[in-house]
Coordinates of C-alpha atoms and ligand atoms in Angstrom, one line a residue:
X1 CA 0.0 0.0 0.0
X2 CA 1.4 3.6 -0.9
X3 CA 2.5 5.4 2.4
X4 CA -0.1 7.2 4.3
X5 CA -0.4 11.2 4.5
X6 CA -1.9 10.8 7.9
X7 CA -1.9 8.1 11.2
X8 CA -5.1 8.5 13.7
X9 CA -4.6 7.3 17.2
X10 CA -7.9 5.8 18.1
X11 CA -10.5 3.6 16.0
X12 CA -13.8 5.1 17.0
X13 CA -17.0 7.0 15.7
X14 CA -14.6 10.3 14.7
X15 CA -12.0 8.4 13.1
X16 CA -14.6 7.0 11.2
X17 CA -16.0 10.6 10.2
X18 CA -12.3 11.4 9.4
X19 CA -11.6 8.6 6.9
X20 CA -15.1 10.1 5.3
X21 CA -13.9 13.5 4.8
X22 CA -10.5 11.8 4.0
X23 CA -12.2 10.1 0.8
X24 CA -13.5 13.5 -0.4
X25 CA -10.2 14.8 0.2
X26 CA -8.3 12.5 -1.7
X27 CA -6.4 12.1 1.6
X28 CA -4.3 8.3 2.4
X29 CA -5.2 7.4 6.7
X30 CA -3.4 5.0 8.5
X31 CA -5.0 4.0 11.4
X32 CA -4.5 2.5 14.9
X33 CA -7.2 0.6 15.9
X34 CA -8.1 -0.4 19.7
X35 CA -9.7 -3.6 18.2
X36 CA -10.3 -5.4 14.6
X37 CA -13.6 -4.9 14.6
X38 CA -14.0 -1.4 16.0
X39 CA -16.1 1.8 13.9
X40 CA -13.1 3.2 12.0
X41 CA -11.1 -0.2 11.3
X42 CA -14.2 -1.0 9.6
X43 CA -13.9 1.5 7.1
X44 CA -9.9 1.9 7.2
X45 CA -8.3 -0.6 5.0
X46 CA -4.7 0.3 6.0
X47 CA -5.0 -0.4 9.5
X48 CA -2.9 -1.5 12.8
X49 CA -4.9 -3.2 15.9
X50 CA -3.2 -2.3 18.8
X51 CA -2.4 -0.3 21.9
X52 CA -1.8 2.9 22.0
X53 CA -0.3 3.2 25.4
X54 CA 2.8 1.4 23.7
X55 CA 5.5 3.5 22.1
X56 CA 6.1 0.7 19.5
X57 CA 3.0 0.2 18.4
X58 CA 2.6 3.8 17.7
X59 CA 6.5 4.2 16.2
X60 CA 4.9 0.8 13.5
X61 CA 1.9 3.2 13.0
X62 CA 3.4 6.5 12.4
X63 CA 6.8 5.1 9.8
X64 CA 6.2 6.5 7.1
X65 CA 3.5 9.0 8.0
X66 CA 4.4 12.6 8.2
X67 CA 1.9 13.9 10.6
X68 CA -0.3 12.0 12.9
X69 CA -3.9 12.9 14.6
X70 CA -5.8 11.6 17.4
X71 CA -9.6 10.4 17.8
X72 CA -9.2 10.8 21.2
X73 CA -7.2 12.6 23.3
X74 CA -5.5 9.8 25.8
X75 CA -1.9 9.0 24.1
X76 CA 0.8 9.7 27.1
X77 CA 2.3 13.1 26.2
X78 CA 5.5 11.3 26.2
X79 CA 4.7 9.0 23.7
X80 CA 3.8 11.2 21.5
X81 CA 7.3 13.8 22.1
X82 CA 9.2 10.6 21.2
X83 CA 7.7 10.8 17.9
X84 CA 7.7 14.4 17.7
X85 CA 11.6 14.1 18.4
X86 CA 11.4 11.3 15.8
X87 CA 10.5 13.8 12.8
X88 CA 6.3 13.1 12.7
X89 CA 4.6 16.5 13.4
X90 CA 1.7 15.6 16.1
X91 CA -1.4 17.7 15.4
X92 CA -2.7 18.8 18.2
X93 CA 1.3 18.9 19.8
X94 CA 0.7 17.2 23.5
X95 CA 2.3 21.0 24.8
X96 CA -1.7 21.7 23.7
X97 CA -3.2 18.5 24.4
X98 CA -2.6 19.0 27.7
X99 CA -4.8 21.1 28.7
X100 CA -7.6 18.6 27.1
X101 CA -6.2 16.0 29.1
X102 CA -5.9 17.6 32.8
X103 CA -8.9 19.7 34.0
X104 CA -7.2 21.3 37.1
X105 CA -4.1 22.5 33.9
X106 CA -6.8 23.8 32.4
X107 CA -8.2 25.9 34.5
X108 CA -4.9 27.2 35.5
X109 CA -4.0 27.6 31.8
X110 CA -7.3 29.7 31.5
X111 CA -7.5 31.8 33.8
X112 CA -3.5 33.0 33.0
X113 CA -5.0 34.0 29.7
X114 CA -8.2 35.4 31.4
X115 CA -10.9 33.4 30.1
X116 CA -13.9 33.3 32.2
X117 CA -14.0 30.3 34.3
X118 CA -16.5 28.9 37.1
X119 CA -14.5 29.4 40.8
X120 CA -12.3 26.4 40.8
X121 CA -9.7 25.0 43.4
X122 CA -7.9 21.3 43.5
X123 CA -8.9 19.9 46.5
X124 CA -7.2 16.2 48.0
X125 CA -9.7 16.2 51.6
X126 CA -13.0 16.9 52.9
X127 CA -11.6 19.7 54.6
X128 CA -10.0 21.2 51.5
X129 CA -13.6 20.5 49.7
X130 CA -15.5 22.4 53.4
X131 CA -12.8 25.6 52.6
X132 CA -14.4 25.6 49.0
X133 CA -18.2 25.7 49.7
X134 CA -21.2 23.6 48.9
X135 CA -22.4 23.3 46.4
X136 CA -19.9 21.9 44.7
X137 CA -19.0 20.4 41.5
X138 CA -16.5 17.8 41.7
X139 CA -14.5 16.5 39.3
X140 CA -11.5 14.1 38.2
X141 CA -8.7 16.2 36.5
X142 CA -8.1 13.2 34.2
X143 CA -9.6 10.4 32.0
X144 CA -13.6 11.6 32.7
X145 CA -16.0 11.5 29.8
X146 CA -19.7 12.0 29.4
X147 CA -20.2 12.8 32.9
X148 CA -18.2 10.3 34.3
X149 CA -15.9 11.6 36.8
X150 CA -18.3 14.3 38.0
X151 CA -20.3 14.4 41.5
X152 CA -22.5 16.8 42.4
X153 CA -22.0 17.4 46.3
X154 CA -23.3 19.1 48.9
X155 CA -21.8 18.4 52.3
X156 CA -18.5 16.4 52.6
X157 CA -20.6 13.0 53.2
X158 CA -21.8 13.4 49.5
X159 CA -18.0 14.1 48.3
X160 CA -16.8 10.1 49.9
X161 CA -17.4 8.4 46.5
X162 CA -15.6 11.3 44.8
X163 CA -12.5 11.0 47.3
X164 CA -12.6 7.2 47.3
X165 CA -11.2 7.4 43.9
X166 CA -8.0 8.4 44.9
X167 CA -7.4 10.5 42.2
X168 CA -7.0 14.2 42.3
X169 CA -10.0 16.3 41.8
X170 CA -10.9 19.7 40.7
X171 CA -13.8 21.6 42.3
X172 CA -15.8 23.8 40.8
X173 CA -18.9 25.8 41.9
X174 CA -22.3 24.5 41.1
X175 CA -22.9 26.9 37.6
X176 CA -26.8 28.1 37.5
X177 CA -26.5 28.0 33.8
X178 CA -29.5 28.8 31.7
X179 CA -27.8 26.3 29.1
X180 CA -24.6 24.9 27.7
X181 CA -22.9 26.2 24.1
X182 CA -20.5 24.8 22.2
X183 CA -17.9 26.9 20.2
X184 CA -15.8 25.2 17.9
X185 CA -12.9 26.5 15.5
X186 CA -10.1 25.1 13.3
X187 CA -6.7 26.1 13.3
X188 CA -4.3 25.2 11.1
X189 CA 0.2 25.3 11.9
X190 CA 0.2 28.5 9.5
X191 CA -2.2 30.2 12.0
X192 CA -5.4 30.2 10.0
X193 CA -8.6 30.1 12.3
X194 CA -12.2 29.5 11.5
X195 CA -14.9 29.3 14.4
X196 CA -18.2 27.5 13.4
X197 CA -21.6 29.0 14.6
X198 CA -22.0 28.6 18.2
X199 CA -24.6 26.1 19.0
X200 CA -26.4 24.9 21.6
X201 CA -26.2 21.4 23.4
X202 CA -28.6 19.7 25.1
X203 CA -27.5 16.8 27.9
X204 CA -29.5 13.8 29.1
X205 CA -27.8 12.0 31.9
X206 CA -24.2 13.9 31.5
X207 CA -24.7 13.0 27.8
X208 CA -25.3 15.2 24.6
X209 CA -28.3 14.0 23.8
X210 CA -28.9 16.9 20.8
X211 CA -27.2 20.0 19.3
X212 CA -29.0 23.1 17.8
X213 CA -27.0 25.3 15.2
X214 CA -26.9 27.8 15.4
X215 CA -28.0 28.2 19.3
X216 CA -31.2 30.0 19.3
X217 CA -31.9 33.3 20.4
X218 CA -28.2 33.8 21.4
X219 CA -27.4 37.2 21.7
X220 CA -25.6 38.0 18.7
X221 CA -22.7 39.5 21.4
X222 CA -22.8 36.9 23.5
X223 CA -22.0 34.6 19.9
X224 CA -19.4 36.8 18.9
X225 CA -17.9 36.2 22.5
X226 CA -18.2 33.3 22.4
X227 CA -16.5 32.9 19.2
X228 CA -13.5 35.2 19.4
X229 CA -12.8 33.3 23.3
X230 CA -12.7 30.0 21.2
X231 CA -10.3 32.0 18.7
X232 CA -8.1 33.1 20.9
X233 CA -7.3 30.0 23.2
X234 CA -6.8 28.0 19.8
X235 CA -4.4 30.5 19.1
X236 CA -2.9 30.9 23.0
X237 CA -2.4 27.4 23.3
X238 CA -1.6 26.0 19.6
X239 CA -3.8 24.1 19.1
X240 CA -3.7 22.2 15.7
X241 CA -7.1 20.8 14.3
X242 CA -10.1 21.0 16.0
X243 CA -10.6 22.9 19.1
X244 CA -14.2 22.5 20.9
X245 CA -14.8 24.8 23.5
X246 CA -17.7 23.9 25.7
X247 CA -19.2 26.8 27.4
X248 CA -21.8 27.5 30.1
X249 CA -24.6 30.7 29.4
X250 CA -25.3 31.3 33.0
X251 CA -28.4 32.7 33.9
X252 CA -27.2 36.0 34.5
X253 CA -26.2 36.0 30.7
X254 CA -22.1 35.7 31.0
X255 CA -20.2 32.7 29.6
X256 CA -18.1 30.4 31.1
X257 CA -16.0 27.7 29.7
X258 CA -16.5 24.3 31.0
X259 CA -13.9 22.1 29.2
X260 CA -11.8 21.7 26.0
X261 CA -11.9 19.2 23.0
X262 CA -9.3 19.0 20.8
X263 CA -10.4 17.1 17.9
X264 CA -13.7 16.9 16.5
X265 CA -16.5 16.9 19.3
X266 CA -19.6 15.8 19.4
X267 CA -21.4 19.3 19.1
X268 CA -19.9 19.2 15.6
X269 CA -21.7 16.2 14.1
X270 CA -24.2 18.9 12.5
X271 CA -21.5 20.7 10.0
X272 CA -21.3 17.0 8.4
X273 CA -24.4 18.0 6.6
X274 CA -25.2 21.4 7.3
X275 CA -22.4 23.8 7.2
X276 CA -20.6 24.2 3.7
X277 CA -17.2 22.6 5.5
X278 CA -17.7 19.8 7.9
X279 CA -15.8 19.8 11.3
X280 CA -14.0 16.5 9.8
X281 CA -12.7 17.9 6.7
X282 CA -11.9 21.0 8.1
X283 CA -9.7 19.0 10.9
X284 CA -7.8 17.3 8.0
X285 CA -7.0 20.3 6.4
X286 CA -6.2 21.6 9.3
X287 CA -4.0 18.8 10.8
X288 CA -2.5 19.0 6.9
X289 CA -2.1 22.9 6.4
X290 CA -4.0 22.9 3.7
X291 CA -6.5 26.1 3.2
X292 CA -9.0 25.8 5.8
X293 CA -13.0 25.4 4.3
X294 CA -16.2 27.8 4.6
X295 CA -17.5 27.1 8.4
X296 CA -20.6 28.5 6.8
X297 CA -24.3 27.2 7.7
X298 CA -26.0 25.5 4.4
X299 CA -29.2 26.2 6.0
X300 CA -30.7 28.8 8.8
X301 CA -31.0 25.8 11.0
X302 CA -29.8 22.0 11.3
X303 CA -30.5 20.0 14.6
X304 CA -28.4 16.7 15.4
X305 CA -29.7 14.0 17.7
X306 CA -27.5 11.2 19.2
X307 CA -28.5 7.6 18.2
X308 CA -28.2 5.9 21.8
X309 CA -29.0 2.6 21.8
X310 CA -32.1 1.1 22.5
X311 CA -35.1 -1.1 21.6
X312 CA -34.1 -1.3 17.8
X313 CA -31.2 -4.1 17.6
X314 CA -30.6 -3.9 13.9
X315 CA -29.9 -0.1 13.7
X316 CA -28.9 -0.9 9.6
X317 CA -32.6 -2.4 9.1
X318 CA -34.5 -0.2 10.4
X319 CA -32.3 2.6 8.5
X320 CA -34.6 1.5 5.7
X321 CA -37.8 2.4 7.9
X322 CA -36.9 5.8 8.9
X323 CA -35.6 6.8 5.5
X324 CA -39.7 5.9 4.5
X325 CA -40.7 7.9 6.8
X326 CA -38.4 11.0 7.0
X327 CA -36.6 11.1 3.5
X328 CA -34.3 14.1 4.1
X329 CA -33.2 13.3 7.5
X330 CA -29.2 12.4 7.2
X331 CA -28.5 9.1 9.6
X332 CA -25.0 8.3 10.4
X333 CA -24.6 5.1 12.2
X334 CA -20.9 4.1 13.5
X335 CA -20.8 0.2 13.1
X336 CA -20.9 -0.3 16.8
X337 CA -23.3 -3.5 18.1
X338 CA -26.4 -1.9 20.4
X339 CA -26.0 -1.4 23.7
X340 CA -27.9 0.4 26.4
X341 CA -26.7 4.2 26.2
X342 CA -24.1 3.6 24.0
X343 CA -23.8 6.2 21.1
X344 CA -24.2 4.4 17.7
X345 CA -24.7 7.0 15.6
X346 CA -27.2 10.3 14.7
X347 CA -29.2 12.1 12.5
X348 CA -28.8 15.1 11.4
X349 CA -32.2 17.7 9.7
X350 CA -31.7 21.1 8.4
X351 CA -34.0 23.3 6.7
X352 CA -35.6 26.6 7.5
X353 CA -37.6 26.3 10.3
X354 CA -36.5 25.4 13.4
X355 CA -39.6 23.7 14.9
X356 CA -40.3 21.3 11.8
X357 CA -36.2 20.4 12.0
X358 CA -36.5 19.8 15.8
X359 CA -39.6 17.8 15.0
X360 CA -38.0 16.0 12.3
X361 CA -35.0 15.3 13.9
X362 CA -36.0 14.1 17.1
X363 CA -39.2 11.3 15.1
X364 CA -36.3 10.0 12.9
X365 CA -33.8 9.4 16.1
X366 CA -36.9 8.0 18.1
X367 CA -37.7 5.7 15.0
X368 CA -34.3 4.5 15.1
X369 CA -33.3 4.0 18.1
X370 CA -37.2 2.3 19.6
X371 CA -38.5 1.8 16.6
X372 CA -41.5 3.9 17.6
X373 CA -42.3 8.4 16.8
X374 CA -43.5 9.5 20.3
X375 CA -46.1 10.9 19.1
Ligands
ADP1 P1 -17.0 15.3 31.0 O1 -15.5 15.4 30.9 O2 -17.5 14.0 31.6 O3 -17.7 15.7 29.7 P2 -17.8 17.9 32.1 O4 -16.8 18.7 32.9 O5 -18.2 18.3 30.7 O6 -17.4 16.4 32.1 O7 -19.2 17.8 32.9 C1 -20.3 17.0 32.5 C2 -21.6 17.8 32.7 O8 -21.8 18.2 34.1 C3 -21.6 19.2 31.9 O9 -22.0 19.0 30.6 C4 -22.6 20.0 32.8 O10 -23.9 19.6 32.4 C5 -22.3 19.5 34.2 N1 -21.3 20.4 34.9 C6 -20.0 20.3 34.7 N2 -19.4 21.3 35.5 C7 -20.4 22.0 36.0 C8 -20.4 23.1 36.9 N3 -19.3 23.7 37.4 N4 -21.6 23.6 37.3 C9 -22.8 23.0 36.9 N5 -22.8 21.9 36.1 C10 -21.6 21.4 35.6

């Protein structure tokens, strides 16, 4: 097989979106895959099963590839300066992944550069955590996703689970946010920076259940805000690729960042279909240097709503069903087997008004996933 133009560390869902855009961009991915059978080995011809905790796996991976990118965000930093020291340019560099990695860095990082952040101290005993205040949100600094890792407390006795980790933890006070955005950019090595609409995010369970773009009613400030914060930390921290900068709109009607993504994120999975330059393409040509693509919106609104599994076992049969039923609706499934709350894919509907996509949207995903409309 010709040598690759780019490795990806990590064989899930946004590998798999990658090797998508990758096809459109004439681009050759090499991939290392946790498992044979995982969502982007499936699709990924030229591909290595293996770990990616070990340096020599990653060193077979990377040979011949000039630059290498990551579907998630969990290679050890020092892996990936071994290869950086090797001659293989890592997109994001782990002197920015960092700060994706370790919430309590983050924060620190952040509020150097003076990007509003929620009150925040590392705390290692219930007495540290009593000093803070109640309520409190608790966190791991590393390895949580989807709302694993996070504890709502309210007195020390809630904080025991929390603590019996025996990891370190960040706390944070309890946000009263009227709702959580999502402001994504690309940015390329050259410096080149596009932000995408800032959308909303709705959670179900500490998982985003669906995304509205662009996030309605947001103050057109607030937006801009939004958008020139995400700018600027791309820029302050180098990031390479994606950045997704999940933010809080309290009630009071400030922002506040909750965490960083840097690679394509889930509040993204819209711009497949409905911005002119999807967030995967856009992170290839970022990761590559190549001219970054219009962030535009195709349409005034698109809504995207996670497949989670459910009733429906065989998601690829009843694909059939809901494309009767809702003929425009976009569904993107991931090749993973059905499990309880596992993401398997989504849908994406755009159009013109919001209330008829939301509608759409949600009967499609509800057909999908139970095999029933709601309504
Ligand atoms: P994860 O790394 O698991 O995604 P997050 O830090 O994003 O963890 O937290 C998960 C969810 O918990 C957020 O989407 C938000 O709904 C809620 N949350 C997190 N931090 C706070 C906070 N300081 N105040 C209120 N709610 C929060």
């Amino acid at each position: 097989m010709p040598s690759p133009q780019l490795a990806i560390v990590g064989g899930g869902q946004l590998a798999r979106m990658m090797q998508q855009a990758a096809i459109g961009l004439g681009v050759r991915i090499r991939l290392l895959a946790e498992a044979p059978d995982v969502s982007a080995a499936q699709v990924v011809p030229d591909h290595v099963v293996g770990d990616y905790t070990d340096l020599e796996t990653l060193r077979t991976v990377v040979a011949d590839a000039p630059v290498v990118t990551f579907d998630h965000e969990h290679v050890p930093p020092e892996h990936l300066q071994a290869l950086q020291a090797e001659g293989h340019a890592c997109r994001p560099g782990p002197h920015a992944l960092l700060y994706a990695q370790d919430k309590a860095e983050m924060r620190t990082r952040l509020e150097a550069l003076g990007a509003p952040c929620p009150r925040n101290a590392t705390v290692s005993s219930a007495d540290d955590l009593v000093a803070f205040g109640f309520p409190a949100v608790l966190k791991t600094t590393r390895g949580g996703y989807d709302g694993k890792g996070v504890w709502v407390v309210r007195s020390a006795a809630d904080a025991q689970e929390a603590f019996a980790s025996g990891r370190p933890l960040l706390a944070e006070e309890l946000v009263d946010f009227r709702r959580e955005l999502a402001a994504l950019v690309a940015r390329s090595p050259s410096g080149e920076v596009l932000a995408y609409p800032v959308v909303e995010s709705r959670q179900a369970d500490g998982v985003c259940a669906e995304v509205i773009a662009p996030a309605p009613d947001l103050d057109p400030e607030l937006a801009a805000e939004a958008r020139a914060l995400a700018e600027r930390i791309a820029t302050e921290l180098d990031v390479t690729g994606i950045l997704a900068v999940e933010l809080f709109e309290t009630a009071d009607g400030r922002l506040l960042v909750n965490e960083l993504a840097m690679r394509p994120h889930n509040t993204g999975h819209w711009s497949i279909d409905g911005a002119v330059t999807s967030q995967f393409e856009n992170h290839l040509r970022a990761v590559l240097d190549l001219p970054l693509g219009a962030t535009d919106p195709r349409a005034p609104w698109s809504v995207m709503v996670n497949i989670l599994g459910g009733a429906v076992e065989d998601l690829e049969a009843q694909r059939a069903v809901v494309l009767g039923a809702e003929p425009d609706v976009k569904i993107h499934l991931y090749g993973k087997s059905v499990k309880a709350g596992r993401k398997v894919g989504h849908v994406t509907a755009y159009g013109p008004d919001l209330d008829d996509v939301l509608a759409r949207a949600r009967r499609s995903a509800a057909l999908l996933t139970d095999g029933v409309t709601h309504d």
